[in-house]
Short mmCIF file of C-alpha atoms and ligand atoms in Angstrom, two decimals:
data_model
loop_
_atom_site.label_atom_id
_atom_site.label_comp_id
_atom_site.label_asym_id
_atom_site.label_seq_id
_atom_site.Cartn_x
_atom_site.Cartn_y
_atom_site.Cartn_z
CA UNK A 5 25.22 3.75 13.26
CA UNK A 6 22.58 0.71 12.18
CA UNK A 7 24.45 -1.07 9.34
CA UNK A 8 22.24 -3.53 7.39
CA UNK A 9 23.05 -5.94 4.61
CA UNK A 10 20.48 -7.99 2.97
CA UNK A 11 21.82 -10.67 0.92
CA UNK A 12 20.56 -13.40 -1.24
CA UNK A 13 17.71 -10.96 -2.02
CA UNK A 14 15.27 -13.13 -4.75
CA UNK A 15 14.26 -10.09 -6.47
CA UNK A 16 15.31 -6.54 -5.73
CA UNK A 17 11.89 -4.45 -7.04
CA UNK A 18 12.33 -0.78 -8.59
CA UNK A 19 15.64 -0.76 -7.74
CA UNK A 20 18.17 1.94 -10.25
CA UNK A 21 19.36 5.30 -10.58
CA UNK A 22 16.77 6.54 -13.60
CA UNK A 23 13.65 5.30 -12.07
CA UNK A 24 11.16 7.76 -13.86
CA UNK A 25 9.23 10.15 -11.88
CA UNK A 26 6.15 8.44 -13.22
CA UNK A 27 5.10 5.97 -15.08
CA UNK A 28 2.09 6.13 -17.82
CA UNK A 29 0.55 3.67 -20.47
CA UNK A 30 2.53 1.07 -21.62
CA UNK A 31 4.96 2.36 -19.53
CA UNK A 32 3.42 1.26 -16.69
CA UNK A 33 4.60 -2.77 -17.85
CA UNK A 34 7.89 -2.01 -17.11
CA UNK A 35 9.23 -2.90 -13.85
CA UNK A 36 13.32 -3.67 -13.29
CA UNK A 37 14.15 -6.25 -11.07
CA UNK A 38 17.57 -7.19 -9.83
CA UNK A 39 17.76 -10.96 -9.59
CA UNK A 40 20.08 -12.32 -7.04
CA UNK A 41 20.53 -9.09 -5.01
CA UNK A 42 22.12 -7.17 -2.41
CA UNK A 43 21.16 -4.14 -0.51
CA UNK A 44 23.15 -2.20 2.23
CA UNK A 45 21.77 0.57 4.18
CA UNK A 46 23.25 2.71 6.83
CA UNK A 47 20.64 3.92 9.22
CA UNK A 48 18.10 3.06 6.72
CA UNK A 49 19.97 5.22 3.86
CA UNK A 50 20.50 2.95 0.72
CA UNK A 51 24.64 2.83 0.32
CA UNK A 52 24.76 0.21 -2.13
CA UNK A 53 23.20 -2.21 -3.94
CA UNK A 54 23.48 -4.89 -7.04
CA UNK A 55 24.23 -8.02 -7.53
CA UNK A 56 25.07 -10.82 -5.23
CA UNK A 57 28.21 -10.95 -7.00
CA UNK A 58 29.45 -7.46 -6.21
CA UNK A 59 28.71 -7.27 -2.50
CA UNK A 60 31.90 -8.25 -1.10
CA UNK A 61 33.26 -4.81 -2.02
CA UNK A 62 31.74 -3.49 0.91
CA UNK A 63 33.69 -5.93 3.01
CA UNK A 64 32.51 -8.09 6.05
CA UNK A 65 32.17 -6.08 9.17
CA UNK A 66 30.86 -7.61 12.74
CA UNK A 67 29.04 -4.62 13.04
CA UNK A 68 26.77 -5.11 10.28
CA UNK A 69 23.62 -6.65 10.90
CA UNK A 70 23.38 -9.35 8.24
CA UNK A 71 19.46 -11.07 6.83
CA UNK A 72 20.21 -13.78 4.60
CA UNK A 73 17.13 -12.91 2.13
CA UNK A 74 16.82 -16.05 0.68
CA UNK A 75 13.67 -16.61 -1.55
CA UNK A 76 12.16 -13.02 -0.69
CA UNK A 77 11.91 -10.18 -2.71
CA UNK A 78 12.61 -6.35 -1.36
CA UNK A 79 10.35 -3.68 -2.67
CA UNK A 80 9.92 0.01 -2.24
CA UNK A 81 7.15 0.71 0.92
CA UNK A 82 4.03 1.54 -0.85
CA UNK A 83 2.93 5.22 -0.58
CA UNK A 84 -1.14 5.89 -0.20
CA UNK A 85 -1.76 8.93 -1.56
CA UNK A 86 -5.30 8.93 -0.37
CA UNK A 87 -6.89 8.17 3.43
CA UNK A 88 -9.22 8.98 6.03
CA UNK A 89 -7.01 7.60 8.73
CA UNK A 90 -8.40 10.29 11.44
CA UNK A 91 -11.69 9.38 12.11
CA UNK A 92 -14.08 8.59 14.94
CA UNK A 93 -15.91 5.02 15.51
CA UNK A 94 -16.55 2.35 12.79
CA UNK A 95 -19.93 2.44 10.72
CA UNK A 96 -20.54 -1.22 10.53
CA UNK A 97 -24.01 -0.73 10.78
CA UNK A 98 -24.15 1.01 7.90
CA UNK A 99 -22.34 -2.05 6.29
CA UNK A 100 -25.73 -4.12 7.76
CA UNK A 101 -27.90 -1.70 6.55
CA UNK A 102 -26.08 -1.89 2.54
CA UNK A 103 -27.00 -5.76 3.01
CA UNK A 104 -30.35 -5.21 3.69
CA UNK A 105 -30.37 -3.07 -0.09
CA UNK A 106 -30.00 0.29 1.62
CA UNK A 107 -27.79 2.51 -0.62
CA UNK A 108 -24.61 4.62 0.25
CA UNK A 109 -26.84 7.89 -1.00
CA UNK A 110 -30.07 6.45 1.30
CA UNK A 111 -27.49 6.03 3.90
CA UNK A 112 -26.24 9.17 3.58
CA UNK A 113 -29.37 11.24 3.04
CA UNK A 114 -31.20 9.41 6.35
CA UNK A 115 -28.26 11.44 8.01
CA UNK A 116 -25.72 8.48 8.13
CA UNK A 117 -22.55 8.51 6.15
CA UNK A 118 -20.14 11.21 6.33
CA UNK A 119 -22.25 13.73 9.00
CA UNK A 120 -22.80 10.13 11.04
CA UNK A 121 -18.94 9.97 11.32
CA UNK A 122 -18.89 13.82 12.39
CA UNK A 123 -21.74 13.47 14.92
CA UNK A 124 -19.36 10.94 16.89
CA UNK A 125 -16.09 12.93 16.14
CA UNK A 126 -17.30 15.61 17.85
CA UNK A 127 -17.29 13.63 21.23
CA UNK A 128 -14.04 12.74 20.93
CA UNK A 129 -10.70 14.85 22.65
CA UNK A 130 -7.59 15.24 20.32
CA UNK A 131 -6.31 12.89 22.45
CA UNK A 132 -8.09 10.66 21.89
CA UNK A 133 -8.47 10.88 18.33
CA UNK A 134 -4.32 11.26 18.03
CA UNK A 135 -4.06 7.39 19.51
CA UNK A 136 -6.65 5.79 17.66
CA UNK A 137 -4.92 7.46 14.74
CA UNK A 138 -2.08 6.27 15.89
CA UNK A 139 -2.53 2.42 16.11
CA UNK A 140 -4.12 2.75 12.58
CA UNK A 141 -0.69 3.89 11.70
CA UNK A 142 1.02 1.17 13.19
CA UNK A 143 -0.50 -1.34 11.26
CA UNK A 144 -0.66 0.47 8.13
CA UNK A 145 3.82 0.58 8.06
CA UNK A 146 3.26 -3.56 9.61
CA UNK A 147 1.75 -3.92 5.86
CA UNK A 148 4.40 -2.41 3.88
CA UNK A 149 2.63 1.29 3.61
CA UNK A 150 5.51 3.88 4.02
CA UNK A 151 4.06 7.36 3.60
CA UNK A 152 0.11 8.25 4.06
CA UNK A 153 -2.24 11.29 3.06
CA UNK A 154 -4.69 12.13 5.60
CA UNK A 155 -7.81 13.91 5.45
CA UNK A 156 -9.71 16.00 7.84
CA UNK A 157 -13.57 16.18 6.84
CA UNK A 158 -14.89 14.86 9.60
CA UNK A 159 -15.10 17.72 11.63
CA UNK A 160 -17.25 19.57 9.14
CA UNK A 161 -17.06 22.57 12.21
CA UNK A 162 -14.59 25.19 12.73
CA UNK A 163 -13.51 23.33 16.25
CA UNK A 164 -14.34 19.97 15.14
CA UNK A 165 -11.97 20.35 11.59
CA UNK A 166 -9.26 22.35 13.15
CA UNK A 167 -8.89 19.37 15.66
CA UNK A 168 -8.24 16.59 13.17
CA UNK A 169 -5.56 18.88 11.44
CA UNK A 170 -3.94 19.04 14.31
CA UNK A 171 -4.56 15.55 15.23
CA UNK A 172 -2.64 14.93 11.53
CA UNK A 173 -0.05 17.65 12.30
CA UNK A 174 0.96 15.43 15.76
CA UNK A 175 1.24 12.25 13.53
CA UNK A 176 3.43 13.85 11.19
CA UNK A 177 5.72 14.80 14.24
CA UNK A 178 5.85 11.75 15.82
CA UNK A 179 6.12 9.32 13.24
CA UNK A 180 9.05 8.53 10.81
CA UNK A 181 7.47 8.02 7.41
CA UNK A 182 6.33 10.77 5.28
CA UNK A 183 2.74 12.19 6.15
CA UNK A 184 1.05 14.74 4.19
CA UNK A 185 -2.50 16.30 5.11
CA UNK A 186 -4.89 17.49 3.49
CA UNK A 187 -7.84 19.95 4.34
CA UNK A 188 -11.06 18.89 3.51
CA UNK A 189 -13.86 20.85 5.24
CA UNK A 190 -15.82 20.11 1.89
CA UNK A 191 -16.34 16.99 2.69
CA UNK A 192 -20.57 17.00 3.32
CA UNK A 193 -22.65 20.11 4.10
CA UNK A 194 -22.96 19.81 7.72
CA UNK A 195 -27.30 19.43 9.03
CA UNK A 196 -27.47 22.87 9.72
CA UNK A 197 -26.38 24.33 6.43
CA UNK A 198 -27.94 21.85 4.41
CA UNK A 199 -30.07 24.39 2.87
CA UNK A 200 -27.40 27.38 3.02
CA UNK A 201 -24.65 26.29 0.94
CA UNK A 202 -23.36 29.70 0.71
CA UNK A 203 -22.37 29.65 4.81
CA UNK A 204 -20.48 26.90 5.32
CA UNK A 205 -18.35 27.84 1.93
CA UNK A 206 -17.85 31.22 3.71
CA UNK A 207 -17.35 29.04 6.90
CA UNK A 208 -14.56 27.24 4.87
CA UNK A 209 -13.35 30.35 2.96
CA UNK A 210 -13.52 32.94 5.38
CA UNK A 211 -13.05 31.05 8.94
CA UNK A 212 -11.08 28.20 8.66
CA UNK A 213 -8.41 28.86 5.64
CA UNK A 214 -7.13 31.56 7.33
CA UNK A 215 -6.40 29.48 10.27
CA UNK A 216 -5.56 26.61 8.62
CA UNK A 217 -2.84 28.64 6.65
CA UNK A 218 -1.88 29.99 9.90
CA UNK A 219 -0.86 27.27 12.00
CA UNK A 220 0.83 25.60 8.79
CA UNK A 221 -2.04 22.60 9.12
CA UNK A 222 -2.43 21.37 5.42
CA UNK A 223 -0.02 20.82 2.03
CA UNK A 224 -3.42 19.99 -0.09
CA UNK A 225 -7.15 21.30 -0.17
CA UNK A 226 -9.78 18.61 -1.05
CA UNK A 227 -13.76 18.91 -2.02
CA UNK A 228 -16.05 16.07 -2.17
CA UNK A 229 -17.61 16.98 -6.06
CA UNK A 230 -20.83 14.81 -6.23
CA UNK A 231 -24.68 15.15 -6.44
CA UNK A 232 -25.90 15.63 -2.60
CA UNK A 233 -22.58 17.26 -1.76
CA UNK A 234 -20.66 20.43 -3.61
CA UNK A 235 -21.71 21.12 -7.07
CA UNK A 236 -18.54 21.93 -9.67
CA UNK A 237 -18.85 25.46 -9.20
CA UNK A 238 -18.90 24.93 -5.06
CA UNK A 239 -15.66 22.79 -5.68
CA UNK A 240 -13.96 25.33 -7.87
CA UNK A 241 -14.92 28.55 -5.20
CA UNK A 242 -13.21 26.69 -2.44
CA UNK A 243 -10.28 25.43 -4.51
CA UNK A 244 -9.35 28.52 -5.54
CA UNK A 245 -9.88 29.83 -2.38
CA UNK A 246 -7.21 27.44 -0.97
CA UNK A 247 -4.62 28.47 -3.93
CA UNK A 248 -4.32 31.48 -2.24
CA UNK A 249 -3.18 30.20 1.27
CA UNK A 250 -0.68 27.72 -0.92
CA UNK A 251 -3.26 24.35 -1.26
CA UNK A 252 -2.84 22.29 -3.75
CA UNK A 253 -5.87 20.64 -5.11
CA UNK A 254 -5.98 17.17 -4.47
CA UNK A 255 -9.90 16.38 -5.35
CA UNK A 256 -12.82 13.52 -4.46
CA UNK A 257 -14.70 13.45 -8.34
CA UNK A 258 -16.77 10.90 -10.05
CA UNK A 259 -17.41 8.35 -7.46
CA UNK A 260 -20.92 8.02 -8.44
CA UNK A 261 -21.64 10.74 -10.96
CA UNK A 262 -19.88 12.38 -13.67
CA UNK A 263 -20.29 16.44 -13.36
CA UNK A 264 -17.70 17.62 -15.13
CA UNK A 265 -15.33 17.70 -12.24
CA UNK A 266 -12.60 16.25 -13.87
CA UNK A 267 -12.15 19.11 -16.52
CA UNK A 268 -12.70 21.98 -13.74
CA UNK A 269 -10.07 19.70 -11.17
CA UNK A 270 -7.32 19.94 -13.86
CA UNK A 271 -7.87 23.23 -15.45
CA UNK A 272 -7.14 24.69 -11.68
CA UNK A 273 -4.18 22.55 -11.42
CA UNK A 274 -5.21 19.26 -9.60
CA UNK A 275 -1.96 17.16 -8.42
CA UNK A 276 -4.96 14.43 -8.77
CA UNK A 277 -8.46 13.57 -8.64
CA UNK A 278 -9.47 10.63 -7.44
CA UNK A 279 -12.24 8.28 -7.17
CA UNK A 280 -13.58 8.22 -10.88
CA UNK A 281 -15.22 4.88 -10.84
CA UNK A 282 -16.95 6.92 -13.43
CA UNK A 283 -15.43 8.05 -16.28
CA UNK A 284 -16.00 9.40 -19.95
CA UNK A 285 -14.07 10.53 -22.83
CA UNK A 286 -14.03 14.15 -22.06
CA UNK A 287 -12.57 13.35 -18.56
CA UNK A 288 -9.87 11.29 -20.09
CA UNK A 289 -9.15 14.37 -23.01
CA UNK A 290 -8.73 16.34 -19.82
CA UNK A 291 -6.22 14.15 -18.30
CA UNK A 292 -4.50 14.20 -21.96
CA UNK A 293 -1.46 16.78 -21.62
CA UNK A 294 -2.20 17.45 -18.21
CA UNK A 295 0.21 16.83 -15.03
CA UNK A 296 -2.72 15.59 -12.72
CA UNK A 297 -2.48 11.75 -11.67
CA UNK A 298 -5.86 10.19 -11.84
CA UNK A 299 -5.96 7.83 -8.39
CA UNK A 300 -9.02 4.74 -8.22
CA UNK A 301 -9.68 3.35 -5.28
CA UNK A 302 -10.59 -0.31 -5.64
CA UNK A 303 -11.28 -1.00 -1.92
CA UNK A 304 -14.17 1.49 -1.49
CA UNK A 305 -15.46 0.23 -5.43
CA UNK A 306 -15.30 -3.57 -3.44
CA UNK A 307 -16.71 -2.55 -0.27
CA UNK A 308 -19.81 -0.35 -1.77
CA UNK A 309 -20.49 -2.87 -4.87
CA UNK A 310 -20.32 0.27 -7.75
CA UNK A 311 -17.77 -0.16 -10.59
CA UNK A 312 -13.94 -0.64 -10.40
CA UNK A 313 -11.87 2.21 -12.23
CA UNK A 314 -11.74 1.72 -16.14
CA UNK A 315 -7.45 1.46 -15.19
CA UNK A 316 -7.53 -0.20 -18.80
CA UNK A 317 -9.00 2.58 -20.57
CA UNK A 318 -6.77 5.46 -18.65
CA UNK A 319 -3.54 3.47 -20.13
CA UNK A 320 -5.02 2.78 -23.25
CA UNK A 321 -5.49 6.38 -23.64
CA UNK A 322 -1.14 6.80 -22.27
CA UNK A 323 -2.28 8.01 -19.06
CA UNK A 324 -0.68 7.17 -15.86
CA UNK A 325 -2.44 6.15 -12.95
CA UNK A 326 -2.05 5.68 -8.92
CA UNK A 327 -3.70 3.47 -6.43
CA UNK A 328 -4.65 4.27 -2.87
CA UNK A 329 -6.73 2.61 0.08
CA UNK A 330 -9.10 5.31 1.04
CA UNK A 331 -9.14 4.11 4.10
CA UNK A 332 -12.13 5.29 6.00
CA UNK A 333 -14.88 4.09 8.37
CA UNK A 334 -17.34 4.02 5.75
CA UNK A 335 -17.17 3.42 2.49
CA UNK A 336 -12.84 1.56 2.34
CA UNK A 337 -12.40 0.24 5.95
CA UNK A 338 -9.10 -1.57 4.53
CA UNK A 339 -5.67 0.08 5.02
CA UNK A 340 -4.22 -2.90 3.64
CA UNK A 341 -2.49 -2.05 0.13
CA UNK A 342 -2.15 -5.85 -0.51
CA UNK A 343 -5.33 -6.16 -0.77
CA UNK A 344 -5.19 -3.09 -2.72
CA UNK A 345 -2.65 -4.47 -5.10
CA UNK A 346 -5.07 -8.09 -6.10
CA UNK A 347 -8.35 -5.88 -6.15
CA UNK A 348 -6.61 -4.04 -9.03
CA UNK A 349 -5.28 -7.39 -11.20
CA UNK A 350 -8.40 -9.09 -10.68
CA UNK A 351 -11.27 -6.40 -10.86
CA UNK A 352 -9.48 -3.87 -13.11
CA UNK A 353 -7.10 -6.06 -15.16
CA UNK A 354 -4.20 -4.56 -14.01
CA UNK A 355 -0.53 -6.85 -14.00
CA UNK A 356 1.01 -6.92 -10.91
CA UNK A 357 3.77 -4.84 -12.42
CA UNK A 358 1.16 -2.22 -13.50
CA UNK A 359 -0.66 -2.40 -9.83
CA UNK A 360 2.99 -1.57 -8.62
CA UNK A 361 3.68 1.22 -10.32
CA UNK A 362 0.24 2.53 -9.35
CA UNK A 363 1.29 1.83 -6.04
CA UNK A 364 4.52 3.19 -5.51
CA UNK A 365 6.11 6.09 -7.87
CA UNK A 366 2.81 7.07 -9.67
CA UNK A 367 1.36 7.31 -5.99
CA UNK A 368 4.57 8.86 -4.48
CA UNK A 369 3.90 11.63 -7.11
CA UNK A 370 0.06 11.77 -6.18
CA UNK A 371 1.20 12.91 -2.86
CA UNK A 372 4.20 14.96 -3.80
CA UNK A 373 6.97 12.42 -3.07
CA UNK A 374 8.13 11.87 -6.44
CA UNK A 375 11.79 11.05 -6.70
CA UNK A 376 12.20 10.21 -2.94
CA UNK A 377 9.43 7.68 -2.04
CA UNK A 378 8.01 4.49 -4.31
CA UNK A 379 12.05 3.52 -5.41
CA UNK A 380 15.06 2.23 -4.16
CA UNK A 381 18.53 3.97 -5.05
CA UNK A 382 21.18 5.15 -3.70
CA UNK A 383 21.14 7.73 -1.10
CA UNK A 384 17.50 7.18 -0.68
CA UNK A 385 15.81 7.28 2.83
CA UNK A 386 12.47 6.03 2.01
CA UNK A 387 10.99 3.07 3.43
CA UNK A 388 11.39 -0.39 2.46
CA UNK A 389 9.84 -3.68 2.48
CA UNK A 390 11.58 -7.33 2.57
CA UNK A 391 8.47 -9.80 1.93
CA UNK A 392 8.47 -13.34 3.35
CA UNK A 393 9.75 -15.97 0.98
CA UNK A 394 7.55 -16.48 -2.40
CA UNK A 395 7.35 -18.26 -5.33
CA UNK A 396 7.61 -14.70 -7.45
CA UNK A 397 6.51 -11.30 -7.14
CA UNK A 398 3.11 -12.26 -8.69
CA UNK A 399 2.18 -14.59 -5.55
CA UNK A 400 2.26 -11.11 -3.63
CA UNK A 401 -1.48 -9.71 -5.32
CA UNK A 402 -2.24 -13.15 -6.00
CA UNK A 403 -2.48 -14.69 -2.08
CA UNK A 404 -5.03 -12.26 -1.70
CA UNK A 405 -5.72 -11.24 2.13
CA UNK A 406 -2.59 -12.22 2.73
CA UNK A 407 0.39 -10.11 4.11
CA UNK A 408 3.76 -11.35 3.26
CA UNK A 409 5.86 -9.00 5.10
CA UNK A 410 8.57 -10.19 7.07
CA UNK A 411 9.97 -6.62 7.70
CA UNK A 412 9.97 -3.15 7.11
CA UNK A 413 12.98 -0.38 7.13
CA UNK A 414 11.62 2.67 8.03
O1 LIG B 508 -13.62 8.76 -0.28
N1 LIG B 508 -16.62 9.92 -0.86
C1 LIG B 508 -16.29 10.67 0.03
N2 LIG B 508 -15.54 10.39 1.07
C2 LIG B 508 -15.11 9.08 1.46
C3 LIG B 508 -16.15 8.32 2.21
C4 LIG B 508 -16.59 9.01 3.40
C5 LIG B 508 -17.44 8.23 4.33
O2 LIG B 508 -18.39 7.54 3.92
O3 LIG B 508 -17.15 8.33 5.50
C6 LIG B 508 -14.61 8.32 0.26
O4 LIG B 508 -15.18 7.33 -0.16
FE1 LIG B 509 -11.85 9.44 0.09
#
């Protein structure tokens, strides 16, 4: 058995035994930290923890593998409830193009964009889709992420979709943390159907659910709800479509226009909807008294220059909120929830204690880890990160493009 002590631990993070399953509003200040800490795990299962002062109860064994923690804080692994981590090549020449004033929607409509990344996906084996995927992974847990979503939507085919959620189903095998996947063949209406919608949603419906239900390849369903892609009613046919093979909605809304996705989303049950870098009051009504976590992505906000999430306005109004990379060749390249973390304090106001929360419970819950994942307590097996020593917690969001992890229990 691995025994591990950390001692001397500057800050133990979200640490306690009534960690709430979420947190919302004002809520979302509150973060406990255990000054002068302790933490002992047994094959990575949290046995004890406290004070400095208590930890000689557990006694000094030679076989215990002891990190003197010294000026570094431990924290919970983050948990991204929202990525494209399967995907093809890298769009950078898109990213020229958006330089040159090109739009995402130009982009996108000039047959770049999503169907570009399908195009190349195509050519590529499971094999060799599974590795890439794989080395994305690795450095995703090297920055402190311990439990991903992942997408399909790339394949936008019957072959070409059932591939990636297998390609996600292999990951899940072979690696330790927590992966959940989601089924999104609504991602774009692929060239062919461009001008008959009503086959590829009986493509999705009718062809690939069944399958997809079959060989157990997806928790969540997903539809991309925006102008150019499926309309609310499109979104709400193939939603409740996958509620009958056991989907849970998990939805792409308001990323550049508001349709009234929102409302639909969470009237048909939505564990979240994400995006809304637009928002307006009857989205936020909707969220009201609802038990959907609205997500924002403030790398793809950064990378395509529209507006950050109003996170403000969504606590204001005693909403919770998560935060998630979107990782994705082409409009969040950055798997990096550091980054993540200072987007959100300096583009959406957030405190760093607010950013966490976003990025650990109220994110665990956005991908159905709630109460295992996005704490530390006892008996829990959920990653774990020990940061490099800091001046305080804050310096974490603050060095921006920085990584201070020194390690991470898994
Ligand atoms: O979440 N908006 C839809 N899907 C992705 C981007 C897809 C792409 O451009 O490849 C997103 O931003
Ligand atoms: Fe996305």
């Amino acid at each position: 058995m691995q025994k591990i002590l950390i001692k001397n631990i500057k800050g133990l993070v979200q640490a306690g035994e009534d960690i709430p399953l979420i947190r919302k509003g004002k809520d979302m200040q509150e973060l406990p930290i255990v000054k002068n800490a302790f933490l002992y795990l047994e094959d990575n299962e949290v046995i004890a923890y406290g004070k400095m002062d208590d930890w000689k109860e557990i006694g000094s064994s030679s076989d215990i593998e002891i990190i003197d923690a010294e000026g570094c804080f431990v924290l919970p692994a983050f948990c991204d409830s929202h990525t494209h981590t399967v995907f093809s090549k890298t769009r950078e020449e898109e990213f020229v193009d958006r330089i040159h004033g090109m739009s995402y929607e130009e982009i996108a409509l000039k047959g770049g964009g999503i169907l570009n990344s399908a195009a190349k996906l195509a050519e590529m084996t499971e094999e060799e889709l599974f590795n890439s995927a794989q080395e994305r992974i690795q450095k995703m847990i090297a920055c402190g992420t311990g439990a991903i979503e992942i997408k399909s939507g790339y394949g936008l085919s019957v072959a070409a979709e059932l591939k990636m959620l297998r390609v996600i189903k292999k990951l899940k095998a072979t690696n330790k943390i927590e992966i959940k996947a989601t089924f999104l063949g609504a991602h774009a209406f692929p060239l062919a159907y461009k001008e008959n919608h009503r086959g590829y949603i009986d493509l999705i419906i009718k062809e690939l659910l069944p399958l997809i239900a079959k060989e157990e390849l997806a928790e969540y369903i997903d539809v991309f709800c925006e102008k150019n892609y499926f309309s609310v009613d499109e979104m709400a046919e193939i939603i409740s479509a996958g509620k009958e093979y056991g989907l849970i909605p998990k939805v792409h809304v308001n990323q550049f226009t508001i349709l009234g996705g929102v409302k639909k989303a969470v009237e048909m049950g939505a564990l979240s909807v994400d995006h809304l870098e637009e928002i307006d009051q009857e989205d936020i009504l909707a969220l009201q008294n609802s038990n959907c976590m609205p997500t924002f992505l403030p790398g793809c906000s950064h990378f395509l220059g529209i507006p950050f999430g109003a996170a403000r306005k969504i606590m204001a109004a005693d909403l919770p909120l998560a935060l998630a990379s979107d990782f994705n060749p082409g409009s969040a390249p950055n798997y990096n929830l550091f980054t993540i973390w200072s987007l959100a304090c300096i583009k959406m106001k957030m405190t760093p204690e607010e950013a966490l929360n976003a990025l650990t419970i109220n994110s665990a819950y956005a991908m159905g880890l709630q109460g295992t994942h996005g704490k530390i307590c006892l008996g829990s097996k959920a990653p774990i990160i020990l940061t490099k020593a800091i001046p305080s917690l804050a310096y974490l969001p603050y060095s921006f493009g920085e990584v201070n992890v020194s390690r991470v229990f898994i």
